[in-house]
Amino acid sequence: MREKTDSKTPQLPRFKVDATNKGLMLLLVLVVVGFSIAMPGRFFSDATFMSVAFQLPELGLLTLAMFIPILSGGLNLCIIATANLTSLLMAWVFMTYLPPDASMLMQAVWLTIALVGAMVLALVIGMLTGALVAYIGAHPILVTLATMTMVNGIGIYLSRGAALSGMPDIVRFIGAETVFGVPVPLIIFLATAVVISVFLERTRLGKYIYMSGSNINATHFSGVNTHRVLIAIYVLSSMLCVIAGLVMMARFNSARMGYGDSYLLLTVLAIILGGTDPFGGFGKVSGVVLSLIVLQVIATGLNLLNVSPHFSLAMWGVVLIVVLAVKFFRTRYLQQRASRRSAAKARAAQL
């Protein structure tokens, strides 16, 4: 006799292999096979995949920070500026208050203090951005462009455009060490992705984010305080930037405004390639994670082939255009097919 399971027990979201995930898995296999044939003995190696594992998390965390606003039908151009400014704050705390000979326990204490301070700063940025979008009604592109410019200006002014370097051992551990053979940045990214997936699929606010992306007016008239939801969206996005800033600071062993500027296009590309609707309302963390893996493997392969990074950046732009075009024509084709089926059923009903 089977025992009844408690329906109220929280469950982790299942990794559903839908059509998008299947296509990304197939693309990943083709990319790995293609680079392995092009570079026999060089690409398919432990060193290559370890490089992917160390480089993926910083882009992945920034992508998750962009994913939530896009899921709601918005955008956050300020993610990289927020990550850099919060990392500058954390680096300043270390350089100002942490003794050079501090123990690992003391370093952990000051890391916690620095993270709390960075989260407060991110909270202010997120609330300001969300309030401007919610209450003024300005388009998220314009609002986040303004906040990005403001945050970049503040960061460059306070740091004089210089890098704050020389991080403590605990920060270098986060950026360069492994646990049971798995890079620490990758553990942080995967844990964050699981938490975000559970949050979006299992919490009321997560469902409201999807509803806002589908139809924010209908969500408002259903009794949801959409102003609070919008503010929460940009606060969550800014909080994820703190984690991304910590990983970037740990990877570069320094903090500076301007780190990761080239990631902005890639975050949008990874989200759209992962099956997320650019107009909001639909998207899964699993698809985003798979698309990130594909893009990082391609970037690593191109780097091993000594392809110019400027050409790679242009290629990402072309790929984004192609993906958007394919989505447009596929949606149009499905709508036309649905209308033909409806017309055929109507004719059949008249006979």
Short mmCIF file of C-alpha atoms in Angstrom, two decimals:
data_model
loop_
_atom_site.label_atom_id
_atom_site.label_comp_id
_atom_site.label_asym_id
_atom_site.label_seq_id
_atom_site.Cartn_x
_atom_site.Cartn_y
_atom_site.Cartn_z
CA MET A 1 0.00 0.00 0.00
CA ARG A 2 1.50 3.28 -1.09
CA GLU A 3 1.87 6.10 1.38
CA LYS A 4 0.16 9.36 0.55
CA THR A 5 2.50 12.23 -0.10
CA ASP A 6 1.88 15.61 1.41
CA SER A 7 0.86 17.93 -1.42
CA LYS A 8 2.07 20.91 0.60
CA THR A 9 5.65 19.66 0.74
CA PRO A 10 7.82 21.98 -1.43
CA GLN A 11 9.40 20.24 -4.38
CA LEU A 12 12.29 21.23 -6.56
CA PRO A 13 11.30 22.17 -10.12
CA ARG A 14 11.83 19.33 -12.56
CA PHE A 15 14.20 19.82 -15.47
CA LYS A 16 11.62 19.41 -18.22
CA VAL A 17 13.14 18.51 -21.55
CA ASP A 18 10.89 20.55 -23.84
CA ALA A 19 11.49 21.32 -27.50
CA THR A 20 13.77 24.27 -26.69
CA ASN A 21 15.92 22.25 -24.28
CA LYS A 22 16.16 19.37 -26.76
CA GLY A 23 17.29 21.74 -29.47
CA LEU A 24 19.90 23.31 -27.18
CA MET A 25 21.22 19.90 -26.13
CA LEU A 26 21.52 18.88 -29.78
CA LEU A 27 23.28 22.17 -30.58
CA LEU A 28 25.67 21.63 -27.68
CA VAL A 29 26.57 18.15 -28.94
CA LEU A 30 27.12 19.47 -32.48
CA VAL A 31 29.31 22.33 -31.21
CA VAL A 32 31.45 20.01 -29.07
CA VAL A 33 31.84 17.51 -31.90
CA GLY A 34 32.62 20.26 -34.42
CA PHE A 35 35.33 21.89 -32.29
CA SER A 36 36.75 18.48 -31.35
CA ILE A 37 37.15 17.63 -35.05
CA ALA A 38 38.61 21.07 -35.83
CA MET A 39 41.08 20.87 -32.92
CA PRO A 40 41.80 17.20 -32.22
CA GLY A 41 43.37 16.72 -28.81
CA ARG A 42 43.06 20.40 -27.90
CA PHE A 43 39.38 21.16 -27.43
CA PHE A 44 37.97 18.00 -25.87
CA SER A 45 40.11 18.08 -22.74
CA ASP A 46 39.85 18.65 -19.00
CA ALA A 47 41.55 22.03 -19.35
CA THR A 48 38.94 23.26 -21.84
CA PHE A 49 35.96 22.23 -19.79
CA MET A 50 37.51 23.57 -16.59
CA SER A 51 37.97 26.89 -18.40
CA VAL A 52 34.29 26.85 -19.37
CA ALA A 53 33.33 26.05 -15.77
CA PHE A 54 35.31 29.01 -14.41
CA GLN A 55 34.21 31.55 -17.04
CA LEU A 56 30.51 30.65 -17.25
CA PRO A 57 29.34 31.80 -13.76
CA GLU A 58 29.98 35.56 -14.09
CA LEU A 59 28.04 35.71 -17.37
CA GLY A 60 25.45 33.31 -15.95
CA LEU A 61 24.73 35.41 -12.86
CA LEU A 62 24.41 38.59 -14.91
CA THR A 63 22.05 36.72 -17.26
CA LEU A 64 19.84 35.69 -14.35
CA ALA A 65 19.80 39.35 -13.25
CA MET A 66 18.57 40.28 -16.75
CA PHE A 67 16.21 37.28 -16.99
CA ILE A 68 13.73 38.39 -14.32
CA PRO A 69 13.03 41.85 -15.84
CA ILE A 70 12.70 40.38 -19.35
CA LEU A 71 10.33 37.74 -17.98
CA SER A 72 8.11 40.58 -16.77
CA GLY A 73 8.20 42.32 -20.16
CA GLY A 74 10.89 44.81 -19.15
CA LEU A 75 14.67 45.14 -19.33
CA ASN A 76 17.53 46.13 -17.05
CA LEU A 77 20.46 47.77 -18.81
CA CYS A 78 21.98 48.64 -15.43
CA ILE A 79 22.99 45.12 -14.38
CA ILE A 80 26.69 45.41 -15.21
CA ALA A 81 27.01 48.91 -13.74
CA THR A 82 25.29 47.72 -10.55
CA ALA A 83 27.56 44.66 -10.32
CA ASN A 84 30.66 46.82 -10.72
CA LEU A 85 29.56 49.51 -8.25
CA THR A 86 28.67 46.95 -5.57
CA SER A 87 31.98 45.16 -6.12
CA LEU A 88 33.78 48.50 -5.72
CA LEU A 89 31.99 48.99 -2.40
CA MET A 90 33.03 45.52 -1.23
CA ALA A 91 36.62 46.07 -2.34
CA TRP A 92 36.70 49.43 -0.51
CA VAL A 93 35.50 47.75 2.68
CA PHE A 94 38.28 45.15 2.43
CA MET A 95 41.01 47.67 1.69
CA THR A 96 39.87 50.13 4.38
CA TYR A 97 38.92 47.95 7.35
CA LEU A 98 40.37 44.46 6.88
CA PRO A 99 43.83 44.03 8.45
CA PRO A 100 46.45 42.54 6.11
CA ASP A 101 47.15 39.64 8.48
CA ALA A 102 43.50 38.86 9.24
CA SER A 103 42.55 35.22 9.79
CA MET A 104 40.11 33.42 7.47
CA LEU A 105 37.40 33.74 10.14
CA MET A 106 37.91 37.50 10.33
CA GLN A 107 37.93 37.67 6.52
CA ALA A 108 34.63 35.79 6.44
CA VAL A 109 33.13 38.26 8.92
CA TRP A 110 34.19 41.27 6.84
CA LEU A 111 33.03 39.53 3.65
CA THR A 112 29.59 39.22 5.24
CA ILE A 113 29.63 42.89 6.24
CA ALA A 114 30.71 43.90 2.74
CA LEU A 115 27.95 41.78 1.18
CA VAL A 116 25.32 43.34 3.43
CA GLY A 117 26.52 46.83 2.49
CA ALA A 118 26.50 45.90 -1.22
CA MET A 119 22.96 44.51 -0.91
CA VAL A 120 21.76 47.73 0.71
CA LEU A 121 23.25 49.69 -2.19
CA ALA A 122 21.65 47.29 -4.69
CA LEU A 123 18.34 47.65 -2.85
CA VAL A 124 18.45 51.42 -3.32
CA ILE A 125 19.27 51.10 -7.03
CA GLY A 126 16.56 48.47 -7.56
CA MET A 127 13.88 50.41 -5.68
CA LEU A 128 14.71 53.61 -7.58
CA THR A 129 14.55 51.80 -10.92
CA GLY A 130 11.35 49.93 -10.07
CA ALA A 131 9.63 53.05 -8.73
CA LEU A 132 10.43 55.00 -11.90
CA VAL A 133 9.04 52.17 -14.06
CA ALA A 134 5.97 51.57 -11.88
CA TYR A 135 4.82 55.01 -10.80
CA ILE A 136 6.08 57.28 -13.57
CA GLY A 137 5.31 54.77 -16.30
CA ALA A 138 8.51 55.39 -18.24
CA HIS A 139 9.72 52.60 -20.49
CA PRO A 140 12.21 50.26 -18.75
CA ILE A 141 14.77 50.85 -21.50
CA LEU A 142 14.80 54.59 -20.82
CA VAL A 143 14.74 54.19 -17.04
CA THR A 144 17.55 51.62 -16.88
CA LEU A 145 19.59 53.57 -19.43
CA ALA A 146 19.36 56.57 -17.10
CA THR A 147 20.23 54.54 -13.99
CA MET A 148 23.08 52.82 -15.84
CA THR A 149 24.55 56.21 -16.79
CA MET A 150 24.10 57.51 -13.25
CA VAL A 151 25.62 54.44 -11.58
CA ASN A 152 28.54 54.38 -14.01
CA GLY A 153 29.18 58.07 -13.39
CA ILE A 154 29.10 57.65 -9.61
CA GLY A 155 31.42 54.66 -9.74
CA ILE A 156 33.95 56.32 -12.04
CA TYR A 157 33.89 59.53 -9.98
CA LEU A 158 34.45 57.76 -6.66
CA SER A 159 37.16 55.43 -7.98
CA ARG A 160 38.67 57.96 -10.43
CA GLY A 161 38.33 55.21 -13.03
CA ALA A 162 41.02 53.13 -11.34
CA ALA A 163 40.83 49.51 -10.22
CA LEU A 164 40.83 48.52 -6.55
CA SER A 165 43.03 45.44 -6.42
CA GLY A 166 44.60 43.10 -3.90
CA MET A 167 41.66 41.12 -2.57
CA PRO A 168 41.92 38.97 0.61
CA ASP A 169 42.45 35.21 0.46
CA ILE A 170 38.78 34.37 0.97
CA VAL A 171 37.82 36.34 -2.15
CA ARG A 172 40.58 34.71 -4.19
CA PHE A 173 39.31 31.33 -2.95
CA ILE A 174 35.87 32.13 -4.37
CA GLY A 175 37.33 33.01 -7.75
CA ALA A 176 40.01 30.38 -8.27
CA GLU A 177 39.49 27.30 -6.10
CA THR A 178 37.45 24.12 -6.45
CA VAL A 179 35.40 21.96 -4.08
CA PHE A 180 35.49 18.25 -4.95
CA GLY A 181 36.77 19.21 -8.37
CA VAL A 182 33.97 21.70 -9.06
CA PRO A 183 34.90 25.41 -9.33
CA VAL A 184 33.47 27.52 -6.52
CA PRO A 185 32.03 30.13 -8.95
CA LEU A 186 30.14 27.36 -10.75
CA ILE A 187 28.70 26.11 -7.45
CA ILE A 188 27.52 29.64 -6.64
CA PHE A 189 25.93 30.03 -10.08
CA LEU A 190 24.15 26.65 -10.08
CA ALA A 191 22.87 27.18 -6.53
CA THR A 192 21.57 30.62 -7.50
CA ALA A 193 19.91 29.22 -10.64
CA VAL A 194 18.11 26.55 -8.59
CA VAL A 195 16.92 29.13 -6.06
CA ILE A 196 15.63 31.44 -8.82
CA SER A 197 13.89 28.53 -10.55
CA VAL A 198 12.16 27.47 -7.32
CA PHE A 199 11.24 31.08 -6.57
CA LEU A 200 9.66 31.70 -9.99
CA GLU A 201 7.75 28.43 -10.10
CA ARG A 202 6.75 27.91 -6.45
CA THR A 203 6.09 31.35 -4.96
CA ARG A 204 3.22 33.78 -5.36
CA LEU A 205 5.52 36.64 -6.38
CA GLY A 206 7.12 34.40 -9.01
CA LYS A 207 3.70 33.70 -10.53
CA TYR A 208 2.90 37.41 -10.44
CA ILE A 209 6.09 38.10 -12.42
CA TYR A 210 4.93 35.70 -15.15
CA MET A 211 1.44 37.23 -15.08
CA SER A 212 2.86 40.76 -15.38
CA GLY A 213 4.83 39.72 -18.42
CA SER A 214 1.78 38.14 -20.06
CA ASN A 215 -0.60 41.05 -19.42
CA ILE A 216 0.17 43.59 -16.75
CA ASN A 217 -3.21 45.33 -17.06
CA ALA A 218 -5.12 42.10 -16.55
CA THR A 219 -2.83 41.32 -13.60
CA HIS A 220 -3.66 44.71 -12.07
CA PHE A 221 -7.41 44.25 -12.49
CA SER A 222 -7.19 40.78 -10.95
CA GLY A 223 -6.27 42.45 -7.65
CA VAL A 224 -2.46 42.28 -7.79
CA ASN A 225 -0.50 45.36 -6.75
CA THR A 226 1.56 45.54 -9.94
CA HIS A 227 3.51 48.57 -8.68
CA ARG A 228 4.94 46.50 -5.84
CA VAL A 229 5.61 43.61 -8.21
CA LEU A 230 7.58 45.85 -10.58
CA ILE A 231 9.64 47.27 -7.73
CA ALA A 232 10.32 43.74 -6.45
CA ILE A 233 11.43 42.66 -9.94
CA TYR A 234 14.14 45.32 -10.19
CA VAL A 235 15.19 44.82 -6.57
CA LEU A 236 15.68 41.10 -7.23
CA SER A 237 17.61 41.89 -10.40
CA SER A 238 19.91 44.26 -8.48
CA MET A 239 20.44 41.70 -5.70
CA LEU A 240 21.59 39.15 -8.26
CA CYS A 241 24.05 41.77 -9.51
CA VAL A 242 25.69 41.73 -6.06
CA ILE A 243 26.46 38.02 -6.42
CA ALA A 244 27.70 38.61 -9.97
CA GLY A 245 29.88 41.48 -8.72
CA LEU A 246 31.41 39.29 -6.03
CA VAL A 247 32.27 36.55 -8.55
CA MET A 248 33.70 39.07 -11.03
CA MET A 249 35.80 40.68 -8.30
CA ALA A 250 37.03 37.26 -7.21
CA ARG A 251 37.86 36.23 -10.78
CA PHE A 252 39.76 39.44 -11.63
CA ASN A 253 41.18 39.91 -8.11
CA SER A 254 40.10 43.54 -8.43
CA ALA A 255 37.07 45.77 -8.87
CA ARG A 256 36.60 48.52 -11.45
CA MET A 257 33.83 50.21 -13.40
CA GLY A 258 33.86 48.82 -16.92
CA TYR A 259 34.45 45.15 -16.15
CA GLY A 260 32.11 42.92 -18.15
CA ASP A 261 30.69 45.62 -20.43
CA SER A 262 30.68 43.17 -23.36
CA TYR A 263 28.38 40.83 -21.42
CA LEU A 264 25.26 42.96 -21.88
CA LEU A 265 24.52 41.69 -25.40
CA LEU A 266 25.34 38.11 -24.41
CA THR A 267 22.87 38.14 -21.50
CA VAL A 268 20.02 39.08 -23.83
CA LEU A 269 21.19 36.55 -26.43
CA ALA A 270 21.34 33.74 -23.85
CA ILE A 271 17.85 34.56 -22.58
CA ILE A 272 16.25 34.67 -26.04
CA LEU A 273 18.17 31.59 -27.22
CA GLY A 274 16.94 29.79 -24.08
CA GLY A 275 13.33 30.10 -25.23
CA THR A 276 12.25 33.15 -23.24
CA ASP A 277 9.66 35.38 -24.91
CA PRO A 278 11.31 38.81 -25.37
CA PHE A 279 7.92 40.42 -24.64
CA GLY A 280 7.67 38.59 -21.31
CA GLY A 281 5.36 36.02 -19.78
CA PHE A 282 7.21 32.85 -20.76
CA GLY A 283 10.66 31.47 -20.02
CA LYS A 284 12.44 28.84 -17.94
CA VAL A 285 15.70 28.96 -15.99
CA SER A 286 16.64 25.54 -17.40
CA GLY A 287 16.59 26.87 -20.96
CA VAL A 288 18.67 29.89 -19.98
CA VAL A 289 21.28 27.69 -18.27
CA LEU A 290 21.54 25.41 -21.31
CA SER A 291 21.91 28.35 -23.69
CA LEU A 292 24.63 29.80 -21.46
CA ILE A 293 26.56 26.54 -21.64
CA VAL A 294 26.25 26.50 -25.43
CA LEU A 295 27.42 30.11 -25.78
CA GLN A 296 30.34 29.64 -23.38
CA VAL A 297 31.50 26.49 -25.18
CA ILE A 298 31.35 28.35 -28.51
CA ALA A 299 33.26 31.31 -27.05
CA THR A 300 35.95 28.99 -25.66
CA GLY A 301 36.26 27.16 -28.97
CA LEU A 302 36.61 30.41 -30.91
CA ASN A 303 39.23 31.59 -28.43
CA LEU A 304 41.24 28.39 -28.96
CA LEU A 305 41.00 28.97 -32.72
CA ASN A 306 42.49 32.46 -32.15
CA VAL A 307 39.42 34.18 -33.58
CA SER A 308 39.42 37.93 -32.96
CA PRO A 309 37.18 38.91 -30.02
CA HIS A 310 35.84 41.79 -32.14
CA PHE A 311 34.69 39.29 -34.76
CA SER A 312 33.13 37.16 -32.00
CA LEU A 313 31.20 40.16 -30.69
CA ALA A 314 29.89 40.89 -34.19
CA MET A 315 28.94 37.23 -34.55
CA TRP A 316 26.88 37.33 -31.33
CA GLY A 317 24.95 40.27 -32.76
CA VAL A 318 24.23 38.33 -35.96
CA VAL A 319 23.15 35.29 -33.94
CA LEU A 320 20.74 37.41 -31.89
CA ILE A 321 19.20 38.85 -35.07
CA VAL A 322 18.82 35.35 -36.55
CA VAL A 323 17.24 33.97 -33.37
CA LEU A 324 14.74 36.84 -33.20
CA ALA A 325 13.91 36.41 -36.90
CA VAL A 326 13.37 32.66 -36.50
CA LYS A 327 11.10 33.25 -33.49
CA PHE A 328 9.09 35.85 -35.43
CA PHE A 329 8.53 33.68 -38.50
CA ARG A 330 7.83 30.58 -36.39
CA THR A 331 5.19 32.46 -34.37
CA ARG A 332 3.66 33.85 -37.54
CA TYR A 333 3.57 30.38 -39.12
CA LEU A 334 1.89 28.85 -36.05
CA GLN A 335 -0.71 31.63 -35.98
CA GLN A 336 -1.51 31.15 -39.67
CA ARG A 337 -1.76 27.38 -39.22
CA ALA A 338 -4.08 27.83 -36.24
CA SER A 339 -6.29 30.23 -38.21
CA ARG A 340 -6.45 27.76 -41.15
CA ARG A 341 -7.47 24.95 -38.80
CA SER A 342 -10.15 27.15 -37.23
CA ALA A 343 -11.49 28.06 -40.67
CA ALA A 344 -11.48 24.39 -41.72
CA LYS A 345 -13.41 23.40 -38.58
CA ALA A 346 -15.92 26.20 -39.18
CA ARG A 347 -16.50 25.01 -42.76
CA ALA A 348 -16.85 21.42 -41.61
CA ALA A 349 -19.43 22.47 -39.01
CA GLN A 350 -21.51 24.22 -41.69
CA LEU A 351 -21.69 21.10 -43.87
#
